Amino acid sequence: MSYTPLIICLMGPTAAGKSDAAIKLTQQLPCEIVSVDSVMVYRGMDIGTAKPSNSERQMVPHHLIDICDPKQVYSAAQFCEDATVVINEIIARQNDKAGEGVHITCLNENGNPFALGNYFLRIKEPLGRFPGWLHKKHFGAKEVLGSEVLGKLDSGGSTHLLWIPPDGRSVGYVGNVPKRPQGATGDVVSSVEVNYRINFDYHGNVIALDDEFNPLTSVSASPNKNTYRPRFVKDLSIVDLKYPPEPGSVVVNIDGKYLTETIIDSPNTDQFFVDHTSSQILLRGRPATAIVEYRPQYVFVNTANPYRIQFYHDQVFGDYTGPLTIGYDALIDLDVHIGFPNTEDFLTKRIALVAQNYLTSRDRHINLLSAEY
């Protein structure tokens, strides 16, 4: 059964409630909103235009709002061209059958007691941002598209569906370079707030571009190499780094011997573990000194607030103060509820879906997670 897009047009006089009706429709149908207002296209013209609030625009995607400056000439012909592009993009996202999907299988040591069990899946963003769509095709027949999906596991205790992430431009950040704190000296940190939670892995894979879409400096061009005196906590030694380290750049030498990096936070005596969120290196034992070489990461995620990207301001921006475009890997929650057949008991699991930085790839990727019960 082919996917036939439906375009709903809401028309009426000013202050008739069209915007509220559109938002209510998105709560019942898999919709995105395309503005046809001749004034909302202009940035800064907020008074008397009834533009949707920031919270409303984060809850559901709005298009063709704040897309040009008041000094620019914007015609009805240009609107038709832009609206056609936007509508085709929305249809393509909702009709995307080629992306990687979510595959869920429930097993335990005795086999598969969950075969043919009912499941309920819901995607959501903790602050109420638009989470994208789940797409499920039941047995080659009816297609389901929405933020919630009901179904039944197959005879192997599995199901497969697609997650269509939010549009990358609504996830990413577009604005100006954050202001450098007045009077601050040394390594000054500035920051911006973004719409979606940032994946902590690899510092969120953050990319910042200037007004000509050239990448700004995010990692030091040369490594730092210093001798450190670790501090001891129980049976581990901790090296505190000045900057967050670029993933894969850390080299550790103790007493002339190079250690091997491990992904386990309890390393052996010949290994080291890098805690990127706290800019620390964990070592086994009590070495007096450690020689550490790494490349400093100048763009990183605030560990206390996963919606905030931080910058070592001078290293990243220098004297640049113009427009800023940022892409990053964003997180969306997938709540999974799977029922035992013939009972009212359910298993529950929360999985983090990762929407890859739209500036680095046009592909949609999510992590695959196998869970044992």
Coordinates of C-alpha atoms in Angstrom, one line a residue:
M1 CA 0.0 0.0 0.0
S2 CA 1.7 3.3 -1.1
Y3 CA 1.9 6.3 1.1
T4 CA -0.4 9.1 -0.1
P5 CA 0.4 12.4 1.5
L6 CA -2.4 14.6 2.7
I7 CA -2.0 18.4 2.8
I8 CA -4.4 20.1 5.2
C9 CA -5.1 23.8 4.5
L10 CA -6.4 26.0 7.3
M11 CA -7.9 29.3 6.0
G12 CA -9.8 32.0 7.8
P13 CA -9.7 35.7 8.9
T14 CA -7.1 37.1 11.4
A15 CA -7.5 36.0 15.0
A16 CA -9.9 33.1 14.0
G17 CA -7.7 30.5 15.8
K18 CA -5.9 29.0 12.9
S19 CA -2.6 28.6 14.7
D20 CA -4.2 26.9 17.7
A21 CA -6.1 24.6 15.5
A22 CA -3.0 23.6 13.6
I23 CA -1.1 22.7 16.8
K24 CA -4.1 20.6 18.0
L25 CA -4.1 18.8 14.6
T26 CA -0.4 17.9 15.1
Q27 CA -1.3 16.2 18.4
Q28 CA -3.7 13.9 16.5
L29 CA -2.1 13.5 13.1
P30 CA 1.5 13.2 11.9
C31 CA 1.8 16.8 10.7
E32 CA 4.2 19.6 10.4
I33 CA 3.1 23.2 10.0
V34 CA 3.9 25.4 7.0
S35 CA 3.1 29.1 7.6
V36 CA 1.5 31.0 4.7
D37 CA 1.5 34.4 6.5
S38 CA 3.1 37.2 4.4
V39 CA 4.6 38.9 7.5
M40 CA 5.8 35.9 9.5
V41 CA 8.6 35.3 7.0
Y42 CA 10.4 38.3 8.3
R43 CA 12.8 38.1 11.2
G44 CA 12.2 40.7 14.0
M45 CA 8.6 41.5 13.0
D46 CA 7.0 39.9 16.0
I47 CA 4.5 42.5 17.1
G48 CA 1.0 42.1 15.6
T49 CA 2.0 39.0 13.6
A50 CA 0.8 36.4 16.1
K51 CA 3.9 34.3 15.5
P52 CA 3.9 31.0 17.4
S53 CA 5.9 31.1 20.7
N54 CA 9.3 29.4 21.0
S55 CA 7.7 26.6 23.1
E56 CA 5.1 26.0 20.4
R57 CA 7.8 26.0 17.6
Q58 CA 9.9 23.5 19.6
M59 CA 6.9 21.2 20.2
V60 CA 6.1 20.8 16.5
P61 CA 8.1 21.9 13.5
H62 CA 7.1 25.2 11.9
H63 CA 8.3 26.2 8.5
L64 CA 8.7 29.5 6.5
I65 CA 8.8 31.7 9.7
D66 CA 11.7 34.1 10.3
I67 CA 13.4 33.1 7.0
C68 CA 14.5 36.6 5.7
D69 CA 15.3 40.1 6.8
P70 CA 12.8 43.0 6.5
K71 CA 15.1 44.7 4.0
Q72 CA 14.8 41.7 1.6
V73 CA 12.2 41.6 -1.1
Y74 CA 10.1 38.4 -0.7
S75 CA 7.5 37.8 -3.3
A76 CA 4.5 35.4 -3.7
A77 CA 6.5 33.6 -6.4
Q78 CA 9.4 33.1 -4.1
F79 CA 7.0 31.8 -1.4
C80 CA 5.5 29.3 -3.8
E81 CA 9.0 28.0 -4.6
D82 CA 10.0 27.8 -1.0
A83 CA 6.8 26.2 0.1
T84 CA 7.1 23.5 -2.6
V85 CA 10.6 22.6 -1.4
V86 CA 9.5 22.5 2.3
I87 CA 6.4 20.3 1.6
N88 CA 8.4 17.9 -0.5
E89 CA 11.0 17.6 2.3
I90 CA 8.2 16.8 4.8
I91 CA 6.7 14.2 2.6
A92 CA 10.1 12.7 2.0
R93 CA 10.9 12.4 5.7
Q94 CA 7.5 10.8 6.5
N95 CA 7.8 8.5 3.5
D96 CA 11.4 7.5 4.1
K97 CA 11.6 3.7 4.0
A98 CA 15.3 3.4 3.4
G99 CA 16.8 4.5 6.7
E100 CA 18.2 2.3 9.4
G101 CA 15.6 1.1 11.8
V102 CA 14.9 -0.1 15.3
H103 CA 14.9 -3.8 15.7
I104 CA 13.7 -5.1 19.1
T105 CA 14.0 -8.8 20.2
C106 CA 13.1 -10.1 23.6
L107 CA 14.8 -13.2 24.9
N108 CA 15.8 -14.8 28.2
E109 CA 17.9 -17.8 29.2
N110 CA 14.9 -20.1 28.7
G111 CA 14.1 -19.0 25.2
N112 CA 11.4 -16.6 24.2
P113 CA 8.4 -16.3 26.4
F114 CA 7.4 -13.0 24.6
A115 CA 6.6 -14.4 21.2
L116 CA 3.3 -12.9 19.9
G117 CA 3.2 -10.5 22.9
N118 CA 1.7 -7.1 22.6
Y119 CA 4.0 -4.1 22.5
F120 CA 3.6 -0.3 22.9
L121 CA 6.3 2.1 21.7
R122 CA 6.5 5.8 22.3
I123 CA 9.2 8.4 21.3
K124 CA 9.5 11.6 23.3
E125 CA 11.9 14.4 24.2
P126 CA 12.1 15.3 27.9
L127 CA 11.3 19.0 27.3
G128 CA 8.5 18.3 24.9
R129 CA 10.4 19.0 21.7
F130 CA 9.1 17.3 18.5
P131 CA 10.6 13.7 18.6
G132 CA 10.1 12.8 15.0
W133 CA 7.9 9.9 13.8
L134 CA 7.8 6.1 14.2
H135 CA 6.9 4.2 11.0
K136 CA 5.4 0.8 11.2
K137 CA 4.0 -1.4 8.4
H138 CA 1.8 -4.2 9.8
F139 CA 2.1 -7.4 7.8
G140 CA 2.4 -5.6 4.5
A141 CA -0.9 -3.9 5.0
K142 CA -1.8 -0.8 7.0
E143 CA 0.9 1.7 7.6
V144 CA 1.1 3.5 10.9
L145 CA 3.0 6.9 11.3
G146 CA 3.1 8.7 14.7
S147 CA 4.9 9.2 18.0
E148 CA 3.2 6.1 19.4
V149 CA 2.9 2.6 17.9
L150 CA 1.0 -0.5 19.0
G151 CA 1.6 -3.9 17.7
K152 CA 2.4 -7.6 18.3
L153 CA 5.8 -9.3 18.3
D154 CA 6.3 -12.0 15.7
S155 CA 6.8 -15.7 16.5
G156 CA 10.5 -14.9 17.2
G157 CA 9.7 -12.3 19.7
S158 CA 10.8 -9.5 17.4
T159 CA 9.6 -6.4 15.7
H160 CA 11.1 -3.9 13.3
L161 CA 10.2 -0.3 12.6
L162 CA 11.7 3.0 11.4
W163 CA 12.3 6.1 13.3
I164 CA 12.2 9.3 11.2
P165 CA 14.1 11.9 13.1
P166 CA 13.2 15.6 13.3
D167 CA 14.5 17.8 10.5
G168 CA 18.2 18.5 11.0
R169 CA 17.7 22.3 10.7
S170 CA 15.2 22.3 13.6
V171 CA 17.6 20.3 15.7
G172 CA 20.6 22.4 14.9
Y173 CA 21.4 25.9 16.1
V174 CA 21.4 29.1 14.0
G175 CA 22.2 32.4 15.7
N176 CA 25.1 34.6 16.5
V177 CA 28.4 33.9 18.2
P178 CA 27.8 34.0 22.0
K179 CA 29.2 37.1 23.7
R180 CA 32.6 36.8 25.4
P181 CA 32.2 37.5 29.2
Q182 CA 33.3 41.1 29.8
G183 CA 36.6 41.5 31.7
A184 CA 37.3 37.8 31.8
T185 CA 40.9 36.7 31.3
G186 CA 42.6 33.3 30.5
D187 CA 40.6 30.5 29.0
V188 CA 37.2 32.0 28.8
V189 CA 34.2 29.7 28.3
S190 CA 31.0 30.8 26.4
S191 CA 28.0 28.7 25.5
V192 CA 24.8 28.4 23.6
E193 CA 21.5 26.6 24.4
V194 CA 20.1 24.2 21.8
N195 CA 16.7 22.6 21.3
Y196 CA 17.6 18.9 21.8
R197 CA 19.7 16.9 24.2
I198 CA 23.2 16.4 22.9
N199 CA 24.8 12.9 22.9
F200 CA 27.8 13.0 25.2
D201 CA 29.7 10.4 23.1
Y202 CA 32.5 12.1 21.1
H203 CA 31.6 15.5 22.7
G204 CA 28.3 15.4 20.7
N205 CA 30.1 15.4 17.4
V206 CA 29.5 19.2 17.4
I207 CA 30.4 21.2 14.3
A208 CA 30.3 25.0 14.3
L209 CA 30.3 26.9 11.0
D210 CA 30.9 30.6 10.3
D211 CA 28.8 32.8 7.9
E212 CA 30.5 31.2 4.9
F213 CA 30.0 27.7 6.2
N214 CA 33.7 27.2 7.0
P215 CA 34.3 25.1 10.1
L216 CA 35.5 27.0 13.2
T217 CA 38.3 25.5 15.3
S218 CA 37.0 22.8 17.5
V219 CA 40.2 20.8 18.3
S220 CA 43.8 22.0 18.9
A221 CA 46.0 21.7 15.8
S222 CA 48.9 20.4 18.0
P223 CA 48.8 18.0 21.0
N224 CA 49.5 19.0 24.6
K225 CA 52.2 16.9 26.3
N226 CA 52.8 17.1 30.1
T227 CA 54.0 15.2 33.1
Y228 CA 51.2 14.8 35.7
R229 CA 51.1 13.7 39.3
P230 CA 48.0 11.6 39.6
R231 CA 45.7 11.8 42.7
F232 CA 44.7 8.6 44.3
V233 CA 41.1 7.4 44.9
K234 CA 40.8 4.0 46.4
D235 CA 42.6 1.6 44.0
L236 CA 42.6 4.0 41.0
S237 CA 44.8 7.0 40.1
I238 CA 43.2 10.0 38.4
V239 CA 44.8 12.4 36.0
D240 CA 42.9 15.7 35.7
L241 CA 43.3 17.3 32.2
K242 CA 43.0 21.0 31.6
Y243 CA 40.9 20.6 28.5
P244 CA 38.5 17.8 27.3
P245 CA 40.5 15.4 25.2
E246 CA 39.7 14.7 21.5
P247 CA 38.5 11.1 21.3
G248 CA 41.3 8.7 20.2
S249 CA 44.1 11.3 20.8
V250 CA 45.2 10.3 24.3
V251 CA 48.6 8.7 24.8
V252 CA 49.8 7.6 28.3
N253 CA 53.3 6.6 29.2
I254 CA 54.3 5.4 32.7
D255 CA 57.9 4.6 33.5
G256 CA 58.7 4.3 29.9
K257 CA 55.8 2.0 29.1
Y258 CA 52.9 3.0 26.8
L259 CA 49.5 1.9 28.1
T260 CA 46.5 0.8 26.0
E261 CA 43.2 2.6 26.1
T262 CA 40.2 0.6 27.2
I263 CA 36.5 1.4 27.0
I264 CA 36.0 -0.1 30.5
D265 CA 36.2 2.3 33.4
S266 CA 38.1 -0.2 35.5
P267 CA 41.4 -0.5 33.6
N268 CA 44.1 -3.1 34.2
T269 CA 47.6 -2.1 35.2
D270 CA 48.6 -1.9 31.5
Q271 CA 45.5 0.1 30.4
F272 CA 44.0 3.5 30.9
F273 CA 40.4 4.8 30.6
V274 CA 39.4 8.3 29.4
D275 CA 36.4 9.8 31.1
H276 CA 35.6 12.4 28.4
T277 CA 32.7 14.0 30.3
S278 CA 35.0 15.0 33.3
S279 CA 38.3 15.3 31.3
Q280 CA 40.0 12.7 33.4
I281 CA 42.2 9.7 32.8
L282 CA 41.8 6.6 35.1
L283 CA 44.8 4.4 35.9
R284 CA 45.2 1.3 37.9
G285 CA 47.7 1.4 40.8
R286 CA 49.6 4.3 42.3
P287 CA 52.2 5.6 39.8
A288 CA 54.1 8.7 41.0
T289 CA 53.9 10.4 37.6
A290 CA 52.3 9.9 34.2
I291 CA 53.3 11.4 30.8
V292 CA 50.1 12.3 28.9
E293 CA 49.8 13.6 25.4
Y294 CA 46.4 14.6 23.9
R295 CA 44.8 17.1 21.6
P296 CA 42.5 19.5 23.5
Q297 CA 38.9 19.7 22.4
Y298 CA 37.7 23.3 22.4
V299 CA 34.0 22.6 21.8
F300 CA 32.2 20.3 24.3
V301 CA 29.0 19.5 26.1
N302 CA 28.0 20.9 29.5
T303 CA 27.9 17.8 31.8
A304 CA 25.3 19.3 34.0
N305 CA 23.0 20.5 31.2
P306 CA 22.9 18.3 28.0
Y307 CA 21.2 21.1 26.1
R308 CA 24.2 23.4 26.4
I309 CA 27.3 23.5 24.1
Q310 CA 30.3 25.2 25.5
F311 CA 33.3 26.8 23.8
Y312 CA 36.8 27.9 24.8
H313 CA 35.8 31.2 23.3
D314 CA 39.1 32.7 22.1
Q315 CA 40.4 29.4 20.7
V316 CA 37.1 28.7 18.7
F317 CA 36.0 32.2 17.6
G318 CA 39.0 34.5 17.9
D319 CA 37.8 37.9 16.6
Y320 CA 34.8 36.4 14.7
T321 CA 31.5 37.7 16.0
G322 CA 29.1 36.9 13.0
P323 CA 26.4 34.3 12.3
L324 CA 26.9 30.8 13.7
T325 CA 25.5 27.5 12.5
I326 CA 25.9 24.4 14.7
G327 CA 25.1 20.7 14.1
Y328 CA 25.4 18.0 16.7
D329 CA 24.2 14.4 17.5
A330 CA 20.9 14.6 19.3
L331 CA 19.1 12.2 21.6
I332 CA 15.5 11.1 21.6
D333 CA 14.0 8.6 24.1
L334 CA 12.2 5.5 22.9
D335 CA 10.1 3.9 25.6
V336 CA 9.4 0.2 25.0
H337 CA 6.6 -1.8 26.8
I338 CA 6.3 -5.5 26.0
G339 CA 3.6 -7.7 27.4
F340 CA 3.8 -11.3 28.5
P341 CA 1.3 -13.3 26.4
N342 CA -1.9 -14.1 28.2
T343 CA -1.0 -11.9 31.2
E344 CA -1.3 -8.3 32.2
D345 CA 2.4 -8.0 33.1
F346 CA 4.7 -5.8 31.0
L347 CA 8.5 -5.4 30.6
T348 CA 9.6 -1.8 30.2
K349 CA 12.9 -0.4 28.7
R350 CA 14.0 3.1 27.7
I351 CA 16.4 3.3 24.7
A352 CA 18.3 6.4 23.6
L353 CA 18.0 7.0 19.8
V354 CA 20.7 9.1 18.3
A355 CA 20.0 11.5 15.4
Q356 CA 23.3 12.0 13.6
N357 CA 24.6 15.5 13.1
Y358 CA 22.9 16.7 9.9
L359 CA 26.0 18.7 8.9
T360 CA 28.2 15.6 8.7
S361 CA 25.8 13.2 7.0
R362 CA 22.4 13.3 5.3
D363 CA 21.8 9.7 6.4
R364 CA 19.6 9.0 9.4
H365 CA 21.3 6.7 11.9
I366 CA 20.2 5.3 15.2
N367 CA 21.9 3.0 17.6
L368 CA 20.8 -0.6 17.7
L369 CA 20.4 -2.0 21.2
S370 CA 20.0 -5.6 22.2
A371 CA 18.5 -6.0 25.7
E372 CA 18.4 -9.3 27.7
Y373 CA 15.8 -9.9 30.4

